[in-house]
């Protein structure tokens, strides 16, 4: 799960700037964000709980740790039958991942099959009022093209199942993307989706707009820095630049996170869906496995994210629109494949102590 996007270079080369609808869409996005408040509260930070590890604490301990730290929102990458009830019992609002491996079934099974799956896999293990989102597939367009044709039909079927249960207003259906879903992101106003993904993305955007669900993206300024340290300054990735690094028309950017979110806003506007809100479903900074992966840098990045979410910070392009954020990751996951740093995103150690000084309250 959650294999991280190498976040194709943030240096794209788009050139048009069709943002005349900016103010209208900011307003619409703000309304939608308010209206969809039933799904997620953007003013509270969430934490992802991946479980690809050999030394993970039991679900009840993970749930208690979240509560002790004032965290009441979490993302799970699959409907784990042990984790769902433990988190629900602790009063934690849950984003439930629908595994890529289930998309073929969910697309073919129709609304009735999706309803059976939803009931037996999710709602049998957590009451509906603790489930806030279904994140259907993770980074399918980045590393699981096999499932791409099944993605939007599965989303429609799950939504129809929620309608049948009267839960569609409360549980929002979306899909988490890697930030490589953007083919162009520099400057942010040039943001554009990867053309090869548009056949899936366009009907998905229509679905998100029609159902009031956010566009979900996983984004790691750390990985952008690692992939291109010549062009991505560490301070820009870490919220530490303190001065404008990128100028884009009248807007200035001091950090890569804002620039990435706004490139996504520009891409949404380009497709005519500027009113769709954005939720960042993974972001974080590792503590080991690379020279920039230190507890100090992880503390700086994540503390800044906590502070931004708490004050409802928007971005230069959407100043009034808070971005919902899920930090990655509750614990290190020693079973994750890939580069060494992939196994060191944990904010907490398995004994419940903090991997670095950070305060969520
Ligand atoms: C869903 O995927 C899991 C593996 O992640 C598999 O065990 C299960 O059989 C699948 N269920 C359906 C209905 O596709």
CSV table of C-alpha atoms and ligand atoms in Angstrom, one decimal:
chain,number,residue,atom,x,y,z
A,1,UNK,CA,0.0,0.0,0.0
A,2,UNK,CA,1.0,3.6,-0.4
A,3,UNK,CA,4.0,3.1,-2.5
A,4,UNK,CA,5.1,6.7,-2.9
A,5,UNK,CA,5.1,8.6,-6.1
A,6,UNK,CA,8.5,9.7,-7.1
A,7,UNK,CA,6.5,12.9,-7.9
A,8,UNK,CA,7.7,13.5,-11.4
A,9,UNK,CA,9.8,16.6,-11.4
A,10,UNK,CA,7.9,19.7,-10.2
A,11,UNK,CA,9.4,21.5,-13.2
A,12,UNK,CA,6.7,21.1,-15.8
A,13,UNK,CA,6.6,23.3,-18.9
A,14,UNK,CA,3.0,24.3,-19.4
A,15,UNK,CA,2.4,27.8,-20.7
A,16,UNK,CA,-1.2,28.9,-20.6
A,17,UNK,CA,-2.8,30.6,-17.7
A,18,UNK,CA,-6.6,30.5,-18.0
A,19,UNK,CA,-7.5,31.4,-14.5
A,20,UNK,CA,-10.2,34.0,-15.2
A,21,UNK,CA,-12.6,31.9,-13.1
A,22,UNK,CA,-10.3,31.9,-10.2
A,23,UNK,CA,-12.5,34.0,-7.9
A,24,UNK,CA,-15.6,32.2,-8.8
A,25,UNK,CA,-14.1,28.8,-8.3
A,26,UNK,CA,-12.5,29.8,-5.0
A,27,UNK,CA,-15.9,30.8,-3.8
A,28,UNK,CA,-17.6,27.7,-5.1
A,29,UNK,CA,-14.8,25.6,-3.5
A,30,UNK,CA,-15.3,27.3,-0.2
A,31,UNK,CA,-19.1,26.6,-0.4
A,32,UNK,CA,-18.4,23.0,-1.3
A,33,UNK,CA,-15.9,22.6,1.4
A,34,UNK,CA,-18.4,23.9,3.9
A,35,UNK,CA,-21.3,21.8,2.5
A,36,UNK,CA,-19.2,18.7,2.5
A,37,UNK,CA,-18.2,19.3,6.1
A,38,UNK,CA,-20.2,16.2,6.9
A,39,UNK,CA,-17.5,14.1,5.3
A,40,UNK,CA,-14.3,15.6,6.6
A,41,UNK,CA,-13.4,18.4,9.0
A,42,UNK,CA,-10.5,20.2,7.3
A,43,UNK,CA,-9.7,21.9,10.6
A,44,UNK,CA,-8.5,18.7,12.1
A,45,UNK,CA,-5.4,16.8,11.0
A,46,UNK,CA,-5.6,13.1,10.3
A,47,UNK,CA,-2.9,10.5,10.4
A,48,UNK,CA,-2.5,7.5,8.1
A,49,UNK,CA,-2.1,4.1,9.7
A,50,UNK,CA,-0.4,1.7,7.3
A,51,UNK,CA,0.2,-1.8,8.7
A,52,UNK,CA,2.9,-3.2,6.5
A,53,UNK,CA,5.2,-3.9,9.5
A,54,UNK,CA,6.3,-6.7,11.7
A,55,UNK,CA,6.4,-4.8,15.0
A,56,UNK,CA,3.2,-2.8,15.0
A,57,UNK,CA,1.2,-2.3,18.2
A,58,UNK,CA,-2.3,-3.8,18.3
A,59,UNK,CA,-5.1,-1.8,16.8
A,60,UNK,CA,-6.5,-0.7,20.2
A,61,UNK,CA,-3.1,0.7,21.2
A,62,UNK,CA,-2.8,2.6,18.0
A,63,UNK,CA,-6.3,4.0,18.5
A,64,UNK,CA,-5.5,5.0,22.1
A,65,UNK,CA,-2.3,6.7,21.0
A,66,UNK,CA,-4.2,8.8,18.5
A,67,UNK,CA,-6.7,9.8,21.1
A,68,UNK,CA,-4.0,10.6,23.6
A,69,UNK,CA,-2.6,13.0,21.1
A,70,UNK,CA,-5.9,14.6,20.3
A,71,UNK,CA,-6.1,13.0,16.8
A,72,UNK,CA,-9.7,12.0,15.9
A,73,UNK,CA,-9.3,11.2,12.2
A,74,UNK,CA,-7.3,8.5,10.5
A,75,UNK,CA,-6.8,6.9,7.1
A,76,UNK,CA,-6.6,3.1,6.8
A,77,UNK,CA,-5.4,1.6,3.5
A,78,UNK,CA,-7.7,-1.3,3.7
A,79,UNK,CA,-10.9,-2.3,5.6
A,80,UNK,CA,-8.9,-4.2,8.2
A,81,UNK,CA,-11.4,-6.2,10.3
A,82,UNK,CA,-9.4,-5.8,13.5
A,83,UNK,CA,-8.5,-2.1,13.0
A,84,UNK,CA,-12.0,-0.8,12.0
A,85,UNK,CA,-13.7,-1.8,15.3
A,86,UNK,CA,-10.8,-0.6,17.5
A,87,UNK,CA,-10.7,2.8,15.8
A,88,UNK,CA,-14.5,3.2,15.7
A,89,UNK,CA,-14.7,2.3,19.4
A,90,UNK,CA,-12.2,5.0,20.2
A,91,UNK,CA,-14.4,7.6,18.3
A,92,UNK,CA,-12.0,8.0,15.4
A,93,UNK,CA,-13.4,9.1,12.1
A,94,UNK,CA,-12.1,6.8,9.4
A,95,UNK,CA,-11.1,7.1,5.8
A,96,UNK,CA,-11.3,3.5,4.6
A,97,UNK,CA,-9.2,2.4,1.7
A,98,UNK,CA,-10.8,0.2,-0.9
A,99,UNK,CA,-7.9,-2.1,-2.0
A,100,UNK,CA,-6.9,-2.0,-5.7
A,101,UNK,CA,-7.4,-5.8,-5.7
A,102,UNK,CA,-11.1,-5.3,-5.1
A,103,UNK,CA,-11.8,-2.9,-7.9
A,104,UNK,CA,-12.4,-5.5,-10.6
A,105,UNK,CA,-15.1,-7.1,-8.5
A,106,UNK,CA,-16.6,-3.8,-7.5
A,107,UNK,CA,-16.8,-2.5,-11.0
A,108,UNK,CA,-18.4,-5.7,-12.3
A,109,UNK,CA,-20.7,-6.4,-9.4
A,110,UNK,CA,-23.0,-3.5,-9.9
A,111,UNK,CA,-24.6,-1.5,-7.1
A,112,UNK,CA,-26.0,-4.6,-5.4
A,113,UNK,CA,-22.6,-6.3,-5.3
A,114,UNK,CA,-21.0,-3.2,-4.1
A,115,UNK,CA,-23.6,-3.0,-1.4
A,116,UNK,CA,-22.8,-6.5,-0.2
A,117,UNK,CA,-19.1,-5.8,-0.2
A,118,UNK,CA,-19.6,-2.5,1.7
A,119,UNK,CA,-21.7,-4.2,4.3
A,120,UNK,CA,-19.6,-7.3,4.8
A,121,UNK,CA,-16.1,-5.6,4.5
A,122,UNK,CA,-16.7,-2.2,6.1
A,123,UNK,CA,-20.0,-1.6,7.9
A,124,UNK,CA,-20.0,-5.0,9.7
A,125,UNK,CA,-16.8,-3.8,11.4
A,126,UNK,CA,-17.4,-0.1,12.0
A,127,UNK,CA,-20.7,1.9,12.4
A,128,UNK,CA,-21.5,4.1,9.4
A,129,UNK,CA,-21.2,7.2,11.5
A,130,UNK,CA,-17.5,6.7,12.0
A,131,UNK,CA,-16.8,6.2,8.3
A,132,UNK,CA,-16.2,9.5,6.5
A,133,UNK,CA,-14.6,8.5,3.2
A,134,UNK,CA,-14.1,5.5,1.0
A,135,UNK,CA,-10.8,6.0,-0.8
A,136,UNK,CA,-11.3,3.8,-3.8
A,137,UNK,CA,-8.0,2.5,-5.0
A,138,UNK,CA,-4.6,4.0,-4.1
A,139,UNK,CA,-2.4,5.5,-6.8
A,140,UNK,CA,-4.0,3.3,-9.5
A,141,UNK,CA,-3.1,5.7,-12.3
A,142,UNK,CA,0.5,5.7,-11.1
A,143,UNK,CA,1.4,2.1,-10.6
A,144,UNK,CA,-1.6,-0.1,-11.2
A,145,UNK,CA,-2.9,0.7,-14.7
A,146,UNK,CA,-4.4,-2.7,-14.8
A,147,UNK,CA,-7.2,-1.5,-12.5
A,148,UNK,CA,-7.7,1.9,-14.2
A,149,UNK,CA,-10.7,0.9,-16.3
A,150,UNK,CA,-12.4,-0.4,-13.1
A,151,UNK,CA,-11.8,2.7,-11.0
A,152,UNK,CA,-14.7,5.0,-11.9
A,153,UNK,CA,-17.3,2.2,-12.3
A,154,UNK,CA,-16.3,0.9,-8.8
A,155,UNK,CA,-16.8,4.4,-7.4
A,156,UNK,CA,-20.2,4.8,-9.0
A,157,UNK,CA,-21.3,1.4,-7.6
A,158,UNK,CA,-20.1,2.2,-4.1
A,159,UNK,CA,-21.8,5.5,-4.3
A,160,UNK,CA,-25.1,3.9,-5.4
A,161,UNK,CA,-24.7,1.5,-2.5
A,162,UNK,CA,-24.4,4.4,-0.1
A,163,UNK,CA,-27.4,6.1,-1.7
A,164,UNK,CA,-29.4,2.9,-1.1
A,165,UNK,CA,-28.4,3.0,2.5
A,166,UNK,CA,-29.1,6.7,2.8
A,167,UNK,CA,-25.5,7.3,3.6
A,168,UNK,CA,-24.3,9.2,0.5
A,169,UNK,CA,-24.5,12.6,2.3
A,170,UNK,CA,-22.2,11.4,5.1
A,171,UNK,CA,-19.7,9.0,3.5
A,172,UNK,CA,-17.9,10.5,0.5
A,173,UNK,CA,-16.4,8.3,-2.3
A,174,UNK,CA,-13.1,9.4,-3.9
A,175,UNK,CA,-9.8,7.9,-5.0
A,176,UNK,CA,-6.3,8.7,-3.9
A,177,UNK,CA,-3.8,9.8,-6.6
A,178,UNK,CA,-0.1,10.1,-6.7
A,179,UNK,CA,1.1,13.6,-7.4
A,180,UNK,CA,2.4,12.3,-10.7
A,181,UNK,CA,-1.2,12.6,-11.9
A,182,UNK,CA,0.0,16.1,-12.8
A,183,UNK,CA,2.1,16.2,-16.0
A,184,UNK,CA,2.8,19.9,-15.5
A,185,UNK,CA,3.1,21.7,-12.2
A,186,UNK,CA,5.6,24.6,-12.7
A,187,UNK,CA,4.7,27.3,-12.4
A,188,UNK,CA,1.5,26.3,-10.5
A,189,UNK,CA,-0.8,28.1,-12.9
A,190,UNK,CA,0.5,25.7,-15.6
A,191,UNK,CA,-0.8,22.8,-13.7
A,192,UNK,CA,-2.2,20.1,-16.0
A,193,UNK,CA,-3.2,16.5,-15.6
A,194,UNK,CA,-1.2,13.7,-17.3
A,195,UNK,CA,-2.9,13.4,-20.7
A,196,UNK,CA,-2.8,9.6,-20.7
A,197,UNK,CA,-4.9,9.7,-17.5
A,198,UNK,CA,-7.6,12.0,-18.7
A,199,UNK,CA,-9.9,9.2,-20.0
A,200,UNK,CA,-10.3,8.1,-16.4
A,201,UNK,CA,-9.9,11.4,-14.7
A,202,UNK,CA,-12.6,13.3,-16.6
A,203,UNK,CA,-15.5,11.0,-15.7
A,204,UNK,CA,-14.0,10.9,-12.2
A,205,UNK,CA,-14.0,14.6,-11.8
A,206,UNK,CA,-17.6,14.7,-13.0
A,207,UNK,CA,-18.5,12.1,-10.3
A,208,UNK,CA,-16.6,14.1,-7.6
A,209,UNK,CA,-18.4,17.3,-8.6
A,210,UNK,CA,-21.8,15.7,-8.7
A,211,UNK,CA,-21.4,14.0,-5.3
A,212,UNK,CA,-19.5,16.8,-3.4
A,213,UNK,CA,-16.4,14.6,-2.8
A,214,UNK,CA,-12.9,15.9,-2.8
A,215,UNK,CA,-10.0,15.1,-5.2
A,216,UNK,CA,-7.5,13.1,-3.2
A,217,UNK,CA,-3.8,13.4,-3.7
A,218,UNK,CA,-0.7,12.0,-2.0
A,219,UNK,CA,2.1,14.5,-2.1
A,220,UNK,CA,5.7,14.4,-0.7
A,221,UNK,CA,7.8,17.5,-1.1
A,222,UNK,CA,10.6,15.3,0.5
A,223,UNK,CA,10.5,13.0,-2.5
A,224,UNK,CA,10.5,15.9,-4.9
A,225,UNK,CA,13.6,17.2,-3.2
A,226,UNK,CA,15.3,13.7,-3.2
A,227,UNK,CA,14.6,13.3,-6.9
A,228,UNK,CA,15.8,16.8,-7.9
A,229,UNK,CA,17.9,18.4,-5.2
A,230,UNK,CA,19.4,20.8,-7.8
A,231,UNK,CA,16.1,22.5,-8.6
A,232,UNK,CA,14.2,21.9,-5.4
A,233,UNK,CA,15.7,23.7,-2.5
A,234,UNK,CA,15.5,21.9,0.8
A,235,UNK,CA,14.0,25.0,2.5
A,236,UNK,CA,11.3,25.2,-0.2
A,237,UNK,CA,10.3,21.6,0.4
A,238,UNK,CA,10.5,22.0,4.2
A,239,UNK,CA,8.4,25.3,4.6
A,240,UNK,CA,11.7,26.9,5.6
A,241,UNK,CA,12.4,29.2,2.8
A,242,UNK,CA,10.8,32.2,4.5
A,243,UNK,CA,10.8,34.2,1.3
A,244,UNK,CA,9.2,33.8,-2.2
A,245,UNK,CA,10.9,31.2,-4.2
A,246,UNK,CA,8.5,30.9,-7.1
A,247,UNK,CA,6.6,33.9,-8.6
A,248,UNK,CA,3.6,33.0,-10.7
A,249,UNK,CA,1.8,36.0,-12.1
A,250,UNK,CA,0.6,38.0,-9.0
A,251,UNK,CA,1.1,35.0,-6.7
A,252,UNK,CA,4.3,34.0,-4.8
A,253,UNK,CA,5.2,30.7,-3.4
A,254,UNK,CA,7.4,30.1,-0.4
A,255,UNK,CA,6.9,26.3,-0.2
A,256,UNK,CA,6.4,23.4,-2.5
A,257,UNK,CA,3.3,22.1,-0.7
A,258,UNK,CA,1.3,25.2,-1.6
A,259,UNK,CA,2.7,25.1,-5.2
A,260,UNK,CA,1.7,21.5,-5.6
A,261,UNK,CA,-1.8,22.0,-4.3
A,262,UNK,CA,-2.3,25.1,-6.5
A,263,UNK,CA,-0.9,23.2,-9.6
A,264,UNK,CA,-3.7,20.7,-8.9
A,265,UNK,CA,-6.2,23.6,-8.5
A,266,UNK,CA,-5.1,24.9,-11.9
A,267,UNK,CA,-5.4,21.4,-13.4
A,268,UNK,CA,-8.9,21.1,-12.0
A,269,UNK,CA,-9.8,24.5,-13.4
A,270,UNK,CA,-8.4,23.6,-16.8
A,271,UNK,CA,-10.8,20.6,-16.9
A,272,UNK,CA,-13.7,22.8,-15.8
A,273,UNK,CA,-13.9,21.4,-12.3
A,274,UNK,CA,-12.3,24.3,-10.3
A,275,UNK,CA,-15.0,23.8,-7.6
A,276,UNK,CA,-13.8,20.4,-6.5
A,277,UNK,CA,-12.1,20.6,-3.1
A,278,UNK,CA,-8.7,19.0,-2.6
A,279,UNK,CA,-7.8,16.6,0.2
A,280,UNK,CA,-4.2,15.6,0.8
A,281,UNK,CA,-4.5,12.0,1.7
A,282,UNK,CA,-0.8,11.4,2.4
A,283,UNK,CA,2.1,13.7,3.2
A,284,UNK,CA,5.0,13.5,5.5
A,285,UNK,CA,8.7,13.4,6.1
A,286,UNK,CA,10.9,10.4,7.0
A,287,UNK,CA,13.4,10.3,9.9
A,288,UNK,CA,16.0,8.1,8.3
A,289,UNK,CA,17.2,6.6,5.0
A,290,UNK,CA,18.5,9.8,3.4
A,291,UNK,CA,20.6,12.6,4.5
A,292,UNK,CA,17.6,15.0,4.5
A,293,UNK,CA,15.5,12.4,6.4
A,294,UNK,CA,16.2,13.5,9.9
A,295,UNK,CA,14.0,13.8,13.0
A,296,UNK,CA,14.7,17.5,12.9
A,297,UNK,CA,13.4,17.9,9.4
A,298,UNK,CA,10.5,15.6,9.9
A,299,UNK,CA,9.5,17.6,13.0
A,300,UNK,CA,9.8,20.9,11.1
A,301,UNK,CA,7.6,19.7,8.2
A,302,UNK,CA,4.9,17.9,10.1
A,303,UNK,CA,4.7,20.6,12.8
A,304,UNK,CA,4.2,23.2,10.1
A,305,UNK,CA,1.5,21.0,8.6
A,306,UNK,CA,-0.3,20.7,11.9
A,307,UNK,CA,-0.2,24.4,12.4
A,308,UNK,CA,-1.5,25.2,8.9
A,309,UNK,CA,-4.4,22.8,9.3
A,310,UNK,CA,-5.3,24.1,12.7
A,311,UNK,CA,-5.6,27.7,11.4
A,312,UNK,CA,-7.4,26.5,8.3
A,313,UNK,CA,-4.7,27.8,6.0
A,314,UNK,CA,-5.6,27.9,2.3
A,315,UNK,CA,-3.1,28.3,-0.6
A,316,UNK,CA,-2.2,31.4,-2.6
A,317,UNK,CA,-4.8,30.4,-5.3
A,318,UNK,CA,-7.5,29.4,-2.8
A,319,UNK,CA,-6.7,31.6,0.2
A,320,UNK,CA,-10.0,31.0,1.9
A,321,UNK,CA,-10.2,27.3,1.4
A,322,UNK,CA,-8.6,25.0,4.0
A,323,UNK,CA,-7.0,21.8,2.7
A,324,UNK,CA,-7.8,18.6,4.6
A,325,UNK,CA,-4.6,16.7,5.4
A,326,UNK,CA,-3.6,13.2,6.5
A,327,UNK,CA,-0.1,12.9,7.7
A,328,UNK,CA,1.9,9.7,6.8
A,329,UNK,CA,2.5,7.7,9.0
A,330,UNK,CA,1.5,6.7,12.5
A,331,UNK,CA,4.4,4.2,12.8
A,332,UNK,CA,7.4,3.1,10.8
A,333,UNK,CA,6.5,0.2,8.5
A,334,UNK,CA,9.4,-2.1,8.3
A,335,UNK,CA,7.7,-4.2,5.6
A,336,UNK,CA,7.4,-1.5,3.0
A,337,UNK,CA,9.3,-2.1,-0.2
A,338,UNK,CA,11.5,0.5,-2.0
A,339,UNK,CA,14.0,3.0,-0.8
A,340,UNK,CA,15.2,2.8,2.8
A,341,UNK,CA,13.4,6.1,3.7
A,342,UNK,CA,10.0,4.4,2.8
A,343,UNK,CA,10.3,2.4,6.1
A,344,UNK,CA,10.9,5.5,8.3
A,345,UNK,CA,7.9,7.8,8.1
A,346,UNK,CA,6.6,7.0,11.5
A,347,UNK,CA,5.7,9.9,13.8
A,348,UNK,CA,5.5,7.5,16.8
A,349,UNK,CA,7.6,4.5,17.8
A,350,UNK,CA,5.9,1.2,18.4
A,351,UNK,CA,6.2,1.8,22.2
A,352,UNK,CA,4.1,4.9,21.8
A,353,UNK,CA,6.8,7.5,22.3
A,354,UNK,CA,7.3,10.3,19.7
A,355,UNK,CA,10.0,9.8,17.1
A,356,UNK,CA,10.6,13.6,17.5
A,357,UNK,CA,9.1,16.5,19.4
A,358,UNK,CA,5.7,17.3,17.9
A,359,UNK,CA,2.5,18.5,19.5
A,360,UNK,CA,-0.9,17.9,18.0
A,361,UNK,CA,-3.0,19.9,20.5
B,1,LIG,C1,-10.9,-8.1,-1.9
B,1,LIG,O1,-9.5,-8.1,-1.9
B,1,LIG,C2,-9.0,-9.0,-0.9
B,1,LIG,C3,-7.5,-8.9,-1.0
B,1,LIG,O2,-7.1,-7.6,-0.8
B,1,LIG,C4,-9.4,-10.5,-1.2
B,1,LIG,O3,-9.0,-11.3,-0.2
B,1,LIG,C5,-10.9,-10.5,-1.3
B,1,LIG,O4,-11.3,-11.8,-1.8
B,1,LIG,C6,-11.4,-9.4,-2.3
B,1,LIG,N1,-12.9,-9.5,-2.3
B,1,LIG,C7,-13.6,-9.3,-3.4
B,1,LIG,C8,-15.0,-9.4,-3.2
B,1,LIG,O5,-13.1,-9.0,-4.5
